[in-house]
Amino acid sequence: MFKRSGPAQLKKHAARVATKKSQNADRWHSLIALGEMKSPEAVSALLQRFTFRMDPSITDQEEKDLAMQGIVGSGEVAIEPIREFISETESIAWPLKMLQQLVRDEDVVTVLLEVLEDMHTEYERDPQKKVDALMQLEDYRDPRILPAISRFFEDVNETARFHAVATALLQDDADDAREALLDAFAKEEGVRVRVRILDGFIEKSWELGARLNDVQQNMPTGYVLDGTRVVKRGR
């Protein structure tokens, strides 16, 4: 048993899994071995398989599926290593998929909000992690989400703004976002974001109130005013 799961074996298997230079068969064997160990250290080693891609893509997918099975199959001991990996990695899709199978929705939201807490709204070379976190939050309803994401209505990155708006409109307390979204609409230059805001107002039958003129001046093609509300042209 020590030979199969001791520190030396874990180190050997971890080294194989962490590099595409390993032989495919050896890496596959190591993925299985680490999954059987069911320890935080083995989970951390398995997570390293998600730091690179390799060809052919079908091999890449199969190995990542196997690594995920080992991680999720490790149960509760996998939670903290996954959380740490999410805080460190630039790509959160895979580890988040694993976390969703191990914890409650509110705990997933906590992790995503922790990711966004360290993000800013200024220019950055690669905002993908921020965009991914905002996009993932669209699947959740939680009173903590709206206050945390409202600042991204003014993000430099248009895709981040789009997903921040989309997430806000999907929250149960989105009425609280109405004025903030109107402010964002007045400043927004991207047509896609303006359209998403207006579609949200139409879906919720929100009135524009004193902001009627602000909306009219910035309204994209295909939308018109109907009294104090915005509607799609021809409807």
C-alpha angles and dihedrals in degrees: 000000000000090000091053099045110013125120094268092052092047091051092050094049092043091054092051094048094048097062137055089213090078118099110265093236092049093048090049091052091049092050089056093046094050091047090055093053093066095197132130090247092053091048091052089051093050091050090062088071087073094061095079143033128219142188136287093045092216090061090048091052094046093050093048091048089052092048091050091051090053093048097046090041089058089069124196095001088067096060100081096043089051092050091050091048092051090053091052106036127080093216114060103171098095099041091045090053088055094046091052089061093051108041141037122273092253090057091052089052090051091055093047092049089050088055091052094044090074094045125097132204098235127099117295130174096236116021094167096115091053092047091049092051092050091047093049090052089064087078094059138070113206132142090229094062103071097052090047098050103037092092089062090067083085098041116141090232113079095208090053090051091049095053093042089055093044092050092048093051091052095056120104090233094048090128085079088060095055098098093039090052091049089052089050092048092053091055099036119113098178114093093207092058093045090051091051091051093049092046088053092052090050093048091051097038089232118175119228096219115177090355094069094111093046090056094044092054092053100035117135124225114284098039130093137174122258105190107300095344135074120236136176114265113264095021 
